[in-house]
Tab-separated table of C-alpha atoms in Angstrom:
chain	number	residue	atom	x	y	z
A	1	ARG	CA	57.894	-128.024	-47.729
A	2	ALA	CA	55.978	-132.007	-47.842
A	3	PHE	CA	53.588	-129.694	-50.599
A	4	GLU	CA	54.795	-125.683	-52.267
A	5	LEU	CA	51.448	-125.537	-54.316
A	6	GLU	CA	49.674	-122.194	-55.348
A	7	PRO	CA	47.478	-120.913	-53.289
A	8	VAL	CA	43.338	-121.522	-55.132
A	9	GLU	CA	40.974	-118.766	-56.286
A	10	LEU	CA	37.502	-119.973	-54.570
A	11	PRO	CA	34.546	-119.497	-56.737
A	12	PRO	CA	32.833	-115.552	-56.169
A	13	GLY	CA	30.869	-116.853	-53.012
A	14	ILE	CA	31.767	-120.472	-52.321
A	15	SER	CA	33.639	-121.142	-49.577
A	16	ALA	CA	36.168	-123.625	-48.575
A	17	LYS	CA	34.255	-125.984	-47.154
A	18	GLN	CA	30.883	-125.800	-49.644
A	19	LEU	CA	33.278	-126.830	-52.780
A	20	LEU	CA	33.773	-129.767	-49.762
A	21	SER	CA	31.060	-131.098	-49.621
A	22	THR	CA	29.594	-134.103	-50.886
A	23	PRO	CA	26.152	-134.050	-52.352
A	24	PRO	CA	24.399	-136.348	-51.091
A	25	HIS	CA	23.598	-140.311	-52.759
A	26	HIS	CA	21.168	-140.788	-55.825
A	27	ILE	CA	18.266	-143.125	-56.315
A	28	HIS	CA	18.230	-142.628	-60.058
A	29	THR	CA	21.828	-142.411	-60.572
A	30	PRO	CA	23.831	-144.793	-56.874
A	31	ASN	CA	27.227	-146.024	-59.973
A	32	GLN	CA	27.229	-144.210	-62.822
A	33	ASN	CA	28.201	-141.263	-63.482
A	34	GLN	CA	26.998	-137.635	-62.418
A	35	THR	CA	26.808	-136.273	-65.277
A	36	LYS	CA	22.742	-136.427	-65.210
A	37	HIS	CA	23.542	-135.387	-61.349
A	38	CYS	CA	25.158	-132.761	-61.695
A	39	TYR	CA	22.839	-130.855	-64.948
A	40	ALA	CA	19.431	-131.332	-62.258
A	41	LYS	CA	21.126	-129.888	-58.920
A	42	TYR	CA	22.359	-127.339	-61.196
A	43	ASN	CA	18.789	-127.011	-62.246
A	44	GLU	CA	17.075	-127.662	-59.906
A	45	PHE	CA	18.676	-124.806	-57.915
A	46	PHE	CA	17.668	-122.396	-60.256
A	47	ARG	CA	14.098	-123.449	-59.771
A	48	CYS	CA	14.589	-123.135	-56.444
A	49	SER	CA	15.997	-119.276	-56.148
A	50	ARG	CA	13.267	-117.680	-58.494
A	51	VAL	CA	10.344	-119.628	-56.740
A	52	HIS	CA	11.689	-119.188	-52.881
A	53	GLY	CA	15.304	-116.952	-53.836
A	54	GLU	CA	19.122	-117.423	-53.835
A	55	GLU	CA	19.736	-117.157	-49.632
A	56	LYS	CA	17.069	-119.838	-48.241
A	57	ALA	CA	18.734	-123.096	-46.950
A	58	GLN	CA	17.224	-124.957	-48.917
A	59	CYS	CA	18.171	-123.617	-52.214
A	60	GLN	CA	22.206	-123.121	-51.505
A	61	LYS	CA	21.804	-126.892	-50.871
A	62	LEU	CA	21.020	-127.150	-54.159
A	63	ARG	CA	23.872	-124.783	-55.296
A	64	ASP	CA	26.111	-126.683	-52.965
A	65	ALA	CA	25.369	-129.823	-54.480
A	66	TYR	CA	26.022	-128.896	-57.350
A	67	PHE	CA	29.284	-126.960	-57.178
A	68	SER	CA	30.950	-129.823	-56.167
A	69	LEU	CA	29.608	-132.675	-58.577
A	70	CYS	CA	29.827	-129.964	-61.335
A	71	PRO	CA	33.301	-129.260	-62.894
A	72	LEU	CA	33.326	-125.543	-63.012
A	73	GLU	CA	33.931	-124.997	-66.441
A	74	TRP	CA	30.745	-126.196	-67.333
A	75	ILE	CA	29.347	-124.217	-64.691
A	76	GLU	CA	31.073	-121.385	-66.054
A	77	LYS	CA	29.697	-121.925	-69.943
A	78	TRP	CA	26.134	-122.771	-68.247
A	79	ASP	CA	25.801	-119.106	-66.433
A	80	GLU	CA	26.993	-116.935	-69.624
A	81	GLN	CA	24.079	-119.564	-71.766
A	82	ARG	CA	21.933	-118.018	-69.472
A	83	GLU	CA	23.026	-114.331	-69.074
A	84	ALA	CA	22.439	-114.573	-73.492
A	85	GLY	CA	19.701	-116.521	-73.091
A	86	LYS	CA	20.935	-119.423	-74.906
A	87	PHE	CA	21.028	-121.813	-72.522
A	88	PRO	CA	19.448	-124.653	-72.722
A	89	GLY	CA	17.613	-125.978	-69.755
A	90	PRO	CA	15.048	-125.249	-67.664
A	91	CYS	CA	16.170	-122.261	-66.268
């Protein structure tokens, strides 16, 4: 009984392994805050899924990367903005 933790509800379609994986080193932001990297991977995933389909392995890697880098609150907000047609990015 060292730890009594509440179970965590994962986002739909995300496994614990995906949530805990870390994206590869990003050459343009090696020692910086990862906010730009997060935003870039989010946008790259939606570009990839438009071209290749969401289930392609290359798109799934981008999805895993942005889930690892971005706070869940940002992802939820950006998803809402995209659905409303108000996302300020290229998606």
